[in-house]
JSON list of C-alpha atoms in Angstrom, two decimals:
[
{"chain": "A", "resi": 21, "resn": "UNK", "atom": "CA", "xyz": [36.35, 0.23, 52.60]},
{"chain": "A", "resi": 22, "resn": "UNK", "atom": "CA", "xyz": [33.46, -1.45, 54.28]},
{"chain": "A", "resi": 23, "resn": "UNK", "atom": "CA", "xyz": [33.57, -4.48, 56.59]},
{"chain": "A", "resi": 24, "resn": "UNK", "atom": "CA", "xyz": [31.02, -6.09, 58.27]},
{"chain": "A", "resi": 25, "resn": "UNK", "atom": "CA", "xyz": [31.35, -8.42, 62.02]},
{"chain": "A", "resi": 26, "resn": "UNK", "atom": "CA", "xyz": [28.85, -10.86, 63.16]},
{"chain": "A", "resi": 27, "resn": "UNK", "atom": "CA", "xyz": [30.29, -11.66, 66.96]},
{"chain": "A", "resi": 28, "resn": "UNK", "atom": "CA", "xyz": [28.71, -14.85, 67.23]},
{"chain": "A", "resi": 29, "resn": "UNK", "atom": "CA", "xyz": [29.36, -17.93, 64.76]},
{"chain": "A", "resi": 30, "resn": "UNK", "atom": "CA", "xyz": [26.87, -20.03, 66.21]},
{"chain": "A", "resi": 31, "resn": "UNK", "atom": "CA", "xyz": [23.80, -19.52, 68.33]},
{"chain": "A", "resi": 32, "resn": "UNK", "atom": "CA", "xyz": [21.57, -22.02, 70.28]},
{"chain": "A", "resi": 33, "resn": "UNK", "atom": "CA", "xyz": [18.08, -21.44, 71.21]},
{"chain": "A", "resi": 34, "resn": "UNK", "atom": "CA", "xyz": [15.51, -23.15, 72.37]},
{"chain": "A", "resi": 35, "resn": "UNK", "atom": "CA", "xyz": [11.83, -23.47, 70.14]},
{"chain": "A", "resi": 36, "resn": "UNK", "atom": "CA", "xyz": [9.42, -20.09, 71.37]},
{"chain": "A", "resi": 37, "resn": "UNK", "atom": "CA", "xyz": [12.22, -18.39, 72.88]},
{"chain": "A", "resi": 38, "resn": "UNK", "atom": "CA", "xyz": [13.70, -14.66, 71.40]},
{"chain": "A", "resi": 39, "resn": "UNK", "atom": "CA", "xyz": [16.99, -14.40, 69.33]},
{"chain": "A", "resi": 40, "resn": "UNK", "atom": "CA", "xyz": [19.12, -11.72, 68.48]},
{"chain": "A", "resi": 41, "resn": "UNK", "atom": "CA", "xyz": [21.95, -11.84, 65.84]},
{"chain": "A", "resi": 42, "resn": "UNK", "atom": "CA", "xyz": [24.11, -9.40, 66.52]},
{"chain": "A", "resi": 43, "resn": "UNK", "atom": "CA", "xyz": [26.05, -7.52, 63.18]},
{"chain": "A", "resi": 44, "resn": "UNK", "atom": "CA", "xyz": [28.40, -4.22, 63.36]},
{"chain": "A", "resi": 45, "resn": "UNK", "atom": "CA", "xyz": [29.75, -2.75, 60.21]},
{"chain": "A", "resi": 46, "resn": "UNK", "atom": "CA", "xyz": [32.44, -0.21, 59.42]},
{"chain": "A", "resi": 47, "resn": "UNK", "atom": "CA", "xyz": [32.26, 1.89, 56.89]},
{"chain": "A", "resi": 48, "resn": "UNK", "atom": "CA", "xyz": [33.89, 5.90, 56.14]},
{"chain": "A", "resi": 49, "resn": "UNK", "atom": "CA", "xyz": [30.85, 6.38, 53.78]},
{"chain": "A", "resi": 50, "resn": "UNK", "atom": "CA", "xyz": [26.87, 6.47, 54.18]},
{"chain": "A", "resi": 51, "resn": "UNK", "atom": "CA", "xyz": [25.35, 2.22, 53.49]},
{"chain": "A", "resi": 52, "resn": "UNK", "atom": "CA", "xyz": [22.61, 0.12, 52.93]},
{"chain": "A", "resi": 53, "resn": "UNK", "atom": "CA", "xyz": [22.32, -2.87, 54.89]},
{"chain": "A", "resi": 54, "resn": "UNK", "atom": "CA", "xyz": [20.74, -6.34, 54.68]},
{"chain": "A", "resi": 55, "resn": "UNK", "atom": "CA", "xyz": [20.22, -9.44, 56.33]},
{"chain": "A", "resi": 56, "resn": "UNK", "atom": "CA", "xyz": [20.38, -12.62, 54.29]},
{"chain": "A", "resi": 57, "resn": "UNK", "atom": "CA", "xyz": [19.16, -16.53, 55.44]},
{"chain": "A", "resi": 58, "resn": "UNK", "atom": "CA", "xyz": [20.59, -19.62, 54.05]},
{"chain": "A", "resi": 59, "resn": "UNK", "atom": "CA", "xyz": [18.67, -22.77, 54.26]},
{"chain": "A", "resi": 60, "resn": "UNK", "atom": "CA", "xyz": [20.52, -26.34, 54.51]},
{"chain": "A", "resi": 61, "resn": "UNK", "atom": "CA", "xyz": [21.68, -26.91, 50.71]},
{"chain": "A", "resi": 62, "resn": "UNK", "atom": "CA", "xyz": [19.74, -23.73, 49.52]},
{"chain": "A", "resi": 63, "resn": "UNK", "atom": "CA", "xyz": [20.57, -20.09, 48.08]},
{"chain": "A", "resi": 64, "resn": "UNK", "atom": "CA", "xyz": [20.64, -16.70, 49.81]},
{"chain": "A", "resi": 65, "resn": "UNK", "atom": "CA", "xyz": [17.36, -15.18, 50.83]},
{"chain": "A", "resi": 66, "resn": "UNK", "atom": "CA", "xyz": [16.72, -11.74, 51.88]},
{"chain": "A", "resi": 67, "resn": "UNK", "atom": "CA", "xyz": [15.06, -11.60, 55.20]},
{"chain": "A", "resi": 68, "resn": "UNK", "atom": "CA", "xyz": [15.24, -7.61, 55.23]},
{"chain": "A", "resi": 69, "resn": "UNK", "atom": "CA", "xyz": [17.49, -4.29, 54.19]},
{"chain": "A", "resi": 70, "resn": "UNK", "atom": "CA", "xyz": [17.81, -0.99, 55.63]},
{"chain": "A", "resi": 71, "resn": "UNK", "atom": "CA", "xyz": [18.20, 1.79, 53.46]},
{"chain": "A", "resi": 72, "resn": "UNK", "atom": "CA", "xyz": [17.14, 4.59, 54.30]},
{"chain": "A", "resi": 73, "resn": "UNK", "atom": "CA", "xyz": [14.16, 6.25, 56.55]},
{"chain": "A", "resi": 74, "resn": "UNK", "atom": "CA", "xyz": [12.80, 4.51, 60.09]},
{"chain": "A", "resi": 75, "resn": "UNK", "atom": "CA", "xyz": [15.32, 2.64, 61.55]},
{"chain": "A", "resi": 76, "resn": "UNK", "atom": "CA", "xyz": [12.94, -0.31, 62.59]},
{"chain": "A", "resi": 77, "resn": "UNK", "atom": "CA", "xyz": [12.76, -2.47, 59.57]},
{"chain": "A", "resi": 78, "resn": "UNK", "atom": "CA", "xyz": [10.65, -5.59, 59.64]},
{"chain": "A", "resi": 79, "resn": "UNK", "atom": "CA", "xyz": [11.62, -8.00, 57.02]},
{"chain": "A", "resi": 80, "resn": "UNK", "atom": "CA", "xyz": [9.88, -11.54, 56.50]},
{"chain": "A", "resi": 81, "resn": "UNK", "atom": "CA", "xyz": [9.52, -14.56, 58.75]},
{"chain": "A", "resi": 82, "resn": "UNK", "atom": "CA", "xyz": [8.69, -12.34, 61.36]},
{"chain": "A", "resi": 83, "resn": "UNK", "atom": "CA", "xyz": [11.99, -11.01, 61.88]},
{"chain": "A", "resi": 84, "resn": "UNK", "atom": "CA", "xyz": [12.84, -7.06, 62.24]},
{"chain": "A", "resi": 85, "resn": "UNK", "atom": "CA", "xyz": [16.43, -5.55, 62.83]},
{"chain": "A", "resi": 86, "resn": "UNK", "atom": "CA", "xyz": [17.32, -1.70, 63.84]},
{"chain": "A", "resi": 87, "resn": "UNK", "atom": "CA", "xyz": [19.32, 0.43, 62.39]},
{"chain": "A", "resi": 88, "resn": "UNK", "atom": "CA", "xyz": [21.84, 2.11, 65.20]},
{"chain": "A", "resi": 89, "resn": "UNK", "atom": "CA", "xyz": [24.28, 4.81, 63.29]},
{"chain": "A", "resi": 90, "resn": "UNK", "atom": "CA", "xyz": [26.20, 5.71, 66.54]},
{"chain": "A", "resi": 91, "resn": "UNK", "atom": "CA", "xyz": [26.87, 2.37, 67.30]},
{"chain": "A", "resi": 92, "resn": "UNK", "atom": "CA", "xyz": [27.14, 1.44, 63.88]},
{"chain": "A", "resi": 93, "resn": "UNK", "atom": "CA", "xyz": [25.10, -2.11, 64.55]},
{"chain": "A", "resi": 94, "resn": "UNK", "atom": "CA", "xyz": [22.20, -3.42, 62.47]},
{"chain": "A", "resi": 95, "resn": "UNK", "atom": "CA", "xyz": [21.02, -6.08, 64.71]},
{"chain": "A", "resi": 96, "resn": "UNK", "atom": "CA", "xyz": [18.20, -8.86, 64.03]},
{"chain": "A", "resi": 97, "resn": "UNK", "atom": "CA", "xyz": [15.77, -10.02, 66.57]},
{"chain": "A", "resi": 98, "resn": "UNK", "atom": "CA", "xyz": [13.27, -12.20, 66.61]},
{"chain": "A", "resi": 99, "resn": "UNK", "atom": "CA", "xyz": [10.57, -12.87, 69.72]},
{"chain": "A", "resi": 100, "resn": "UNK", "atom": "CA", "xyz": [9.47, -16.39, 69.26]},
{"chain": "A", "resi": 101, "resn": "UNK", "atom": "CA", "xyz": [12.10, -18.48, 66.88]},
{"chain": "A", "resi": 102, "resn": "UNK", "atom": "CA", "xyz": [10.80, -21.92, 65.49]},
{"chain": "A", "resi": 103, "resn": "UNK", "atom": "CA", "xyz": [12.58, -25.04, 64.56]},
{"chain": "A", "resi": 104, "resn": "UNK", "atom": "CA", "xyz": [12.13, -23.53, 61.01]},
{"chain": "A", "resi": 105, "resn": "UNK", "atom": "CA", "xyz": [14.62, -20.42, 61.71]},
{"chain": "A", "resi": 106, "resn": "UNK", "atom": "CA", "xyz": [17.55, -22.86, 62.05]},
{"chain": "A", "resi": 107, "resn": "UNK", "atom": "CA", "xyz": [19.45, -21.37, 58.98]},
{"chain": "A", "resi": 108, "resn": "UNK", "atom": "CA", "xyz": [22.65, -19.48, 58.31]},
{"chain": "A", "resi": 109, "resn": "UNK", "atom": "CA", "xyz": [22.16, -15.86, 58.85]},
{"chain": "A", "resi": 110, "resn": "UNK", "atom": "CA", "xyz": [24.34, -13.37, 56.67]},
{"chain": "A", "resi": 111, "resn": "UNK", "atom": "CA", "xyz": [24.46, -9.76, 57.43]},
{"chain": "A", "resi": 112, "resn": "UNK", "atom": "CA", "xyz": [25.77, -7.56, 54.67]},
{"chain": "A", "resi": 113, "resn": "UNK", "atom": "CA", "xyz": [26.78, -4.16, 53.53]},
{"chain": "A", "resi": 114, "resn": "UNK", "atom": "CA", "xyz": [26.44, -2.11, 50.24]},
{"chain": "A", "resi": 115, "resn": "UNK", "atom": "CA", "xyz": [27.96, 1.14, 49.41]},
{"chain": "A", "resi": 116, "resn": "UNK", "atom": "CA", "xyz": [25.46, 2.84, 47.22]},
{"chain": "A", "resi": 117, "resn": "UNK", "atom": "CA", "xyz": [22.56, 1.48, 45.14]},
{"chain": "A", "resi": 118, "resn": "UNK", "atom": "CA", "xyz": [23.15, -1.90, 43.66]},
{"chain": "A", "resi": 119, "resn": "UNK", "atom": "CA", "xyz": [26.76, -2.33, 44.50]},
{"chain": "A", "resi": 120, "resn": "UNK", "atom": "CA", "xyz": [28.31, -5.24, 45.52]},
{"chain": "A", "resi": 121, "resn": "UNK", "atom": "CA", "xyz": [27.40, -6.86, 48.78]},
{"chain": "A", "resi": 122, "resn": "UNK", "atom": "CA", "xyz": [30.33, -6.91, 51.44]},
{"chain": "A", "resi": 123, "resn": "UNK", "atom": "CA", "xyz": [29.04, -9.79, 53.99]},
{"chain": "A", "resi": 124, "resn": "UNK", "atom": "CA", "xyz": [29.82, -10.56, 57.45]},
{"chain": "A", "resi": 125, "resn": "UNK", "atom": "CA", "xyz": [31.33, -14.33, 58.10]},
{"chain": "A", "resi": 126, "resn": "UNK", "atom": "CA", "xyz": [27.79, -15.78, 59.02]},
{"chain": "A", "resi": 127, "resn": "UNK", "atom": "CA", "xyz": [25.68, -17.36, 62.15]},
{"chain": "A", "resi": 128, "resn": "UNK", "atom": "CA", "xyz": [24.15, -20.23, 62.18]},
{"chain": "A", "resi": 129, "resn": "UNK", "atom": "CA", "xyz": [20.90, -20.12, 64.43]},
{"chain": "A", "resi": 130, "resn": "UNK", "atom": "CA", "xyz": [20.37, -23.78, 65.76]},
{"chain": "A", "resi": 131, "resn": "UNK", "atom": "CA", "xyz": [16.69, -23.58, 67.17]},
{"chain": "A", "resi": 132, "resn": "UNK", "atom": "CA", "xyz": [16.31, -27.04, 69.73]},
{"chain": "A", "resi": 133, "resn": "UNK", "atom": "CA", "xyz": [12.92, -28.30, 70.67]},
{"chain": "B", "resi": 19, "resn": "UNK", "atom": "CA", "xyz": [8.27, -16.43, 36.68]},
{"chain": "B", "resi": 20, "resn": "UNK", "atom": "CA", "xyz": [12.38, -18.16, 36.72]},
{"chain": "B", "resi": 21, "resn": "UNK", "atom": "CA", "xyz": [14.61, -16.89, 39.18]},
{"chain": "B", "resi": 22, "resn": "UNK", "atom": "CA", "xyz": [18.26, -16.96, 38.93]},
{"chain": "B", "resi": 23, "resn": "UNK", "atom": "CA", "xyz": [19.50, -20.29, 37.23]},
{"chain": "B", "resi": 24, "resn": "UNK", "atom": "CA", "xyz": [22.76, -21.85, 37.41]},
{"chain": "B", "resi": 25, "resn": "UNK", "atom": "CA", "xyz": [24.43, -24.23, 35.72]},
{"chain": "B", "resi": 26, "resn": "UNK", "atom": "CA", "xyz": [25.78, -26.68, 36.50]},
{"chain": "B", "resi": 27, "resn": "UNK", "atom": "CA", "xyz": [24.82, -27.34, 39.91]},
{"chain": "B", "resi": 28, "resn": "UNK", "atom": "CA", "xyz": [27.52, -29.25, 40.74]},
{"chain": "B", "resi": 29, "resn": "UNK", "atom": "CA", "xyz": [31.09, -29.52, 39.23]},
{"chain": "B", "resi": 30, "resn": "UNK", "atom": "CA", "xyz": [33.85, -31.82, 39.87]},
{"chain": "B", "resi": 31, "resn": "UNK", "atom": "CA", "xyz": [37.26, -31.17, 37.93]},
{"chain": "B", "resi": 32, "resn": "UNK", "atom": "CA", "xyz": [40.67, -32.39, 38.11]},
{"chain": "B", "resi": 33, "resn": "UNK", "atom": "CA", "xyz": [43.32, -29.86, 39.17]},
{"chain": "B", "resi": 34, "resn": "UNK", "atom": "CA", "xyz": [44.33, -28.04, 36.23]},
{"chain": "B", "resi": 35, "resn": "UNK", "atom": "CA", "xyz": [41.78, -28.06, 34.39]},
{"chain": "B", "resi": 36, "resn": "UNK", "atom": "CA", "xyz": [39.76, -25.21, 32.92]},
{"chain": "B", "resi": 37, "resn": "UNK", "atom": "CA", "xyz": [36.03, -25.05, 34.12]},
{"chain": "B", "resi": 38, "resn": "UNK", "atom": "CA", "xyz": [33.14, -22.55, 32.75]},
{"chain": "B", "resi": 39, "resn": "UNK", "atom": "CA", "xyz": [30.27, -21.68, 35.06]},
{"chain": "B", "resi": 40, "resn": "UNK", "atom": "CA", "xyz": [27.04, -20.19, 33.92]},
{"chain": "B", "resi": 41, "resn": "UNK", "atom": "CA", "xyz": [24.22, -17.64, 35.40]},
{"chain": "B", "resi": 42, "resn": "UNK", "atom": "CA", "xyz": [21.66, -16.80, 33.84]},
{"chain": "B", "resi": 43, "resn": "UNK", "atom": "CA", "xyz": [19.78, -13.88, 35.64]},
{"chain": "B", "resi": 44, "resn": "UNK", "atom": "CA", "xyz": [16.24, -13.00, 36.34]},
{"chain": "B", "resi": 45, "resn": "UNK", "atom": "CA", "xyz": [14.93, -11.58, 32.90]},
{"chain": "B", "resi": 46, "resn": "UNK", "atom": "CA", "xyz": [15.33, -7.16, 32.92]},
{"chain": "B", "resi": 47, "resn": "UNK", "atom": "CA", "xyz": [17.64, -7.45, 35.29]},
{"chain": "B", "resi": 48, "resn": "UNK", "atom": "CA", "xyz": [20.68, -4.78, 34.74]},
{"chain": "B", "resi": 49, "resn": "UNK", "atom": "CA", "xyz": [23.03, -5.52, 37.27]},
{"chain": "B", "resi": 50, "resn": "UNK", "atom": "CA", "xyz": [24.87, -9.27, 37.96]},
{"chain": "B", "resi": 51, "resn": "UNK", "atom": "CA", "xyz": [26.96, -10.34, 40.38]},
{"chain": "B", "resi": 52, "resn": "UNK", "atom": "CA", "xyz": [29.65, -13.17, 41.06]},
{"chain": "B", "resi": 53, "resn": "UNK", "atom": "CA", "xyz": [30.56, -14.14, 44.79]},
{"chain": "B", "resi": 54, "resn": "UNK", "atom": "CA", "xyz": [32.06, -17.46, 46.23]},
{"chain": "B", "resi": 55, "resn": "UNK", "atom": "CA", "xyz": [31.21, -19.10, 49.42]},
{"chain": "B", "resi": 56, "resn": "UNK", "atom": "CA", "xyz": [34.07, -21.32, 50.95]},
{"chain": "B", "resi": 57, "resn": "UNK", "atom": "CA", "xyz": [34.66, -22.67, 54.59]},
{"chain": "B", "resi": 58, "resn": "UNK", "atom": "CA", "xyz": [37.94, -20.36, 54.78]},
{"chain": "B", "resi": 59, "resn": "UNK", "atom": "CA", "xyz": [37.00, -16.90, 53.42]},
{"chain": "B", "resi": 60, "resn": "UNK", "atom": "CA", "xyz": [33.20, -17.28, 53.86]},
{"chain": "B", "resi": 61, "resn": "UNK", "atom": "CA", "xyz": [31.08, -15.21, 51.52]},
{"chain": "B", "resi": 62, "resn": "UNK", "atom": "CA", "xyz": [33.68, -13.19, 48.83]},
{"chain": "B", "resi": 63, "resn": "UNK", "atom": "CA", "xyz": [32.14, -10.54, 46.03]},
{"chain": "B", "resi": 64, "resn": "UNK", "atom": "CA", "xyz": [33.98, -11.73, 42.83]},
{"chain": "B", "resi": 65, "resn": "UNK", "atom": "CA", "xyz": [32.71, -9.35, 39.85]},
{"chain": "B", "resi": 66, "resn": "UNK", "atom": "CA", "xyz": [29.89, -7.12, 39.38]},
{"chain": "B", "resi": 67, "resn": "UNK", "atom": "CA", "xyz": [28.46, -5.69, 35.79]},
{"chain": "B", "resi": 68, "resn": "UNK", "atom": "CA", "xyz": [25.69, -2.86, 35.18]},
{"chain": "B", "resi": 69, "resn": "UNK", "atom": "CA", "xyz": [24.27, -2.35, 32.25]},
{"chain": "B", "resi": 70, "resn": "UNK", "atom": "CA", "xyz": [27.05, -1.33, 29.98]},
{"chain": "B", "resi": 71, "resn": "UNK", "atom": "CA", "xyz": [29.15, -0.21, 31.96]},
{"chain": "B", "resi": 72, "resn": "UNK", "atom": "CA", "xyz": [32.83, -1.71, 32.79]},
{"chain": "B", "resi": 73, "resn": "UNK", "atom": "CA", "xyz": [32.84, -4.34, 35.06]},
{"chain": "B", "resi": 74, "resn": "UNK", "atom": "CA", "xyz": [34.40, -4.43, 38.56]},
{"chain": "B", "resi": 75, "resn": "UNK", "atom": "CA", "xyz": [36.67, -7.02, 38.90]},
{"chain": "B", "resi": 76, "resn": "UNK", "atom": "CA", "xyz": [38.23, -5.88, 41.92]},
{"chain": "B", "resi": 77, "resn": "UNK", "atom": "CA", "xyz": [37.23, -9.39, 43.61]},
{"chain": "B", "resi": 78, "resn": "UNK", "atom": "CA", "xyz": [38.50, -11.42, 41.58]},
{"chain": "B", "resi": 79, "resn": "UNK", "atom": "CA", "xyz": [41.60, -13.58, 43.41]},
{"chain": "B", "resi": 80, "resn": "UNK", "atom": "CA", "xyz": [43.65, -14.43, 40.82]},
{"chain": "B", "resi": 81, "resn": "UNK", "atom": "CA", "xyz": [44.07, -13.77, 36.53]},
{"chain": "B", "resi": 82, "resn": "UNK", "atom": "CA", "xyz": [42.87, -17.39, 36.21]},
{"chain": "B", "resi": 83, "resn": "UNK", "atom": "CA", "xyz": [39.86, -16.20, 36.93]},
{"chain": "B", "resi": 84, "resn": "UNK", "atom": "CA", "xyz": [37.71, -13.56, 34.38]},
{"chain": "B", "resi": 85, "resn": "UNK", "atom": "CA", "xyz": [34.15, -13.65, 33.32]},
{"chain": "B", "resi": 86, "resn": "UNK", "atom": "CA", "xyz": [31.90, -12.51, 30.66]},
{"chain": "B", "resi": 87, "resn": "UNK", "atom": "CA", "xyz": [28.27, -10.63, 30.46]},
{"chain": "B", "resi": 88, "resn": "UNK", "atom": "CA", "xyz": [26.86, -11.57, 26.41]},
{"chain": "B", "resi": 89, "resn": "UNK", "atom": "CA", "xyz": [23.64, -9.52, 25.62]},
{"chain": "B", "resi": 90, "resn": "UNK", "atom": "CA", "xyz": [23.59, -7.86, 28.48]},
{"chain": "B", "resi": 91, "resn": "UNK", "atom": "CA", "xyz": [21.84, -11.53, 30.07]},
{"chain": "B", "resi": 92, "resn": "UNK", "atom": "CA", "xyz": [23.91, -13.97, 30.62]},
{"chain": "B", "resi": 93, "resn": "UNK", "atom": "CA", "xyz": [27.32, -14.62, 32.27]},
{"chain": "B", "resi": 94, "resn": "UNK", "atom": "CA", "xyz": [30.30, -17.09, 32.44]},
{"chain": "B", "resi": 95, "resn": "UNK", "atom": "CA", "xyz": [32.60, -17.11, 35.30]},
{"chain": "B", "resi": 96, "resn": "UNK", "atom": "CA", "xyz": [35.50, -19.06, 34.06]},
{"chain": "B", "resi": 97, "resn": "UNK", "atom": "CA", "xyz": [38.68, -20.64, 35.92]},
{"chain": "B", "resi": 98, "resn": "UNK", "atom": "CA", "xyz": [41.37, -21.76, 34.54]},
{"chain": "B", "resi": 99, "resn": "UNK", "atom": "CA", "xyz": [43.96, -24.26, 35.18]},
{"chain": "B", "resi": 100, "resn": "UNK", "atom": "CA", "xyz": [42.09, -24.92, 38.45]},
{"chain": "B", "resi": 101, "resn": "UNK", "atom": "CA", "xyz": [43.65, -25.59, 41.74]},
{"chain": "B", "resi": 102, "resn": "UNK", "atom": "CA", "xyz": [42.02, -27.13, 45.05]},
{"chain": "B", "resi": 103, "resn": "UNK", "atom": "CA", "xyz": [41.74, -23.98, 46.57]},
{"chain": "B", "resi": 104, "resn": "UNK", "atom": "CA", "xyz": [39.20, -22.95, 43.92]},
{"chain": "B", "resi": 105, "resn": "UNK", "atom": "CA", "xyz": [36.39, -25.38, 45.64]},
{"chain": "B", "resi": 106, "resn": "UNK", "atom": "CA", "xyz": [33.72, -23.69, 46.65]},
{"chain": "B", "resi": 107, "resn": "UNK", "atom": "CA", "xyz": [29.86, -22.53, 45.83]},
{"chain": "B", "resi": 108, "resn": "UNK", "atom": "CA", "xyz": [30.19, -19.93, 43.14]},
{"chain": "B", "resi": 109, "resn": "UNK", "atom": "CA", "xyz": [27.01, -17.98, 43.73]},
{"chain": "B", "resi": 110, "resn": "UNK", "atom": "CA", "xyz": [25.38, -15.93, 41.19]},
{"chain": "B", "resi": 111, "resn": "UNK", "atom": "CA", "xyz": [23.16, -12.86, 42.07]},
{"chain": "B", "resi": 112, "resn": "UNK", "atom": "CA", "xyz": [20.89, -10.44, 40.03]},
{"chain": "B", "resi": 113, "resn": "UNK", "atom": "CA", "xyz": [19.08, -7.24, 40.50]},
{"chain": "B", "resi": 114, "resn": "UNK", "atom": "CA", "xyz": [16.98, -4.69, 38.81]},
{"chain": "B", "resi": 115, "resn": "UNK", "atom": "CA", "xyz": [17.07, -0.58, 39.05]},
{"chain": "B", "resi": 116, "resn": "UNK", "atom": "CA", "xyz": [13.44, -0.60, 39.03]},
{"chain": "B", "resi": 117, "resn": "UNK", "atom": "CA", "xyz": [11.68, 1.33, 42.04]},
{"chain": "B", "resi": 118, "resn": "UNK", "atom": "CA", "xyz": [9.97, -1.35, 43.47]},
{"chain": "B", "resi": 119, "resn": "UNK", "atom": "CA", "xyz": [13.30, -3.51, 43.90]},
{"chain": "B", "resi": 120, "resn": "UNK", "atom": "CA", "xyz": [16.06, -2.01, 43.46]},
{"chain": "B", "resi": 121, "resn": "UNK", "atom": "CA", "xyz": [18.74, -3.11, 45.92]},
{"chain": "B", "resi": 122, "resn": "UNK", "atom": "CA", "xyz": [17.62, -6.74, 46.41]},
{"chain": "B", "resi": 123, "resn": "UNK", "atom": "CA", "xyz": [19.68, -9.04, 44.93]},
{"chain": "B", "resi": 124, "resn": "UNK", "atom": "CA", "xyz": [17.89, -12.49, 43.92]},
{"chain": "B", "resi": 125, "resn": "UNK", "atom": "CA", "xyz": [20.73, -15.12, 44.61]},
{"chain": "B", "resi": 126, "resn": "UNK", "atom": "CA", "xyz": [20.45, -18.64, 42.43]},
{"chain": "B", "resi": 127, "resn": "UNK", "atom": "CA", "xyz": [21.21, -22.12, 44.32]},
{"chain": "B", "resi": 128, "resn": "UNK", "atom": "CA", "xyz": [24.61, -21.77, 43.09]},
{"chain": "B", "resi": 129, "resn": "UNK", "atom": "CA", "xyz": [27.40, -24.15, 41.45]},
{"chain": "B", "resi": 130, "resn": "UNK", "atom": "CA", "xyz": [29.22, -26.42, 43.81]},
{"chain": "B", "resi": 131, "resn": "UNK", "atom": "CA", "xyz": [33.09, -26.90, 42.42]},
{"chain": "B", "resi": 132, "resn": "UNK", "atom": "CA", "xyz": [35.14, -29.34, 43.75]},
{"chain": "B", "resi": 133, "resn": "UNK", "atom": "CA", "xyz": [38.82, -29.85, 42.27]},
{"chain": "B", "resi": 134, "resn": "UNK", "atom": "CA", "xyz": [40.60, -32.81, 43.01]}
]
């Protein structure tokens, strides 16, 4: 079975500064990855997904993540957040091709002026 | 061109009480999807349905729960005899085996239930 852990439940950061959201998944089997965002009182978004080829992916927004098999991490970073970003970021898992989505428990970015 | 609409948005029922939730997907899409967002289990996958095939129910909680794909379109996600611990956003998802996007499920704004 696949799980996924985001370490941090909530992260503060200041307006220009760079964010990382960290996510580490477990799974006995080969999967594609995603980060979602959740706006206040809005539906999932995908920012980005990983499934198969450079391990650099650059999603939307301006944010990329890398793909790290040996540490089994799929990480999101961003170098200049703005007061926009403050969302609820979801990283998620998915066995094969259109399967369900397994997500991690969520962390909200709160970007402060 | 509609993304994923559900219906209602929001939901309040008394405990007990059956409730029907509706999704209707993005238009060609094959493959839907059922999760639940709540404060104490976060983001849970429900049900899934492809094409034809059976569905997989394996995330469904409980047998007062079950839901139903017409046409190949649509879906209802019903509970019944509802309890509190059923409150949550009930978040419909949809995506297509075409090459350009597979993988990417479109989510709708999903239906907030509350049971009192």
């Amino acid at each position: 079975a696949q799980s996924v852990t985001q370490l941090d439940s909530q992260v503060p950061v200041f307006e220009e500064a760079p964010v990382e959201l960290r996510c580490n998944y477990s799974s006995s089997v080969s999967v594609y990855l995603f980060w979602y965002v959740q706006y206040p009182n809005q539906g999932l978004q995908l920012l980005l997904k990983y499934l198969s080829g450079s391990t650099l992916v650059k999603g939307i927004n301006g944010f990329e993540a890398e793909f790290n098999k040996s540490q089994t991490s799929f990480h999101l970073r961003k170098p200049s957040v703005h007061i926009s970003d403050t969302a609820e970021y979801f990283c998620a898992v998915s066995k094969y091709n259109t399967d369900k989505l397994i997500f991690g428990t969520g962390t909200r970015l709160q970007v402060f002026p | 061109g509609a993304g994923v609409s559900q219906s209602p948005s929001n939901k309040v029922t008394e405990k007990g009480k059956d409730v029907e939730l509706r999704c209707d997907p993005i238009s060609g899409h094959t493959a839907l999807y059922w999760y639940r967002q709540s404060l104490g289990q976060g983001l849970e996958f429900l049900i899934y349905f492809q094409g034809n095939s059976a569905p997989d129910k394996s995330g469904l909680p409980s047998d007062r729960f079950s839901a139903e794909r017409t046409g190949g379109s649509v879906s209802t996600l019903t509970i019944q005899r509802t309890q509190q611990e059923d409150s949550a956003v009930y978040l419909c998802a949809s995506s297509s085996s075409g090459a350009i996007s597979k993988n990417i499920q479109y989510f709708g704004a999903g239906t907030r239930l509350s049971v009192l």
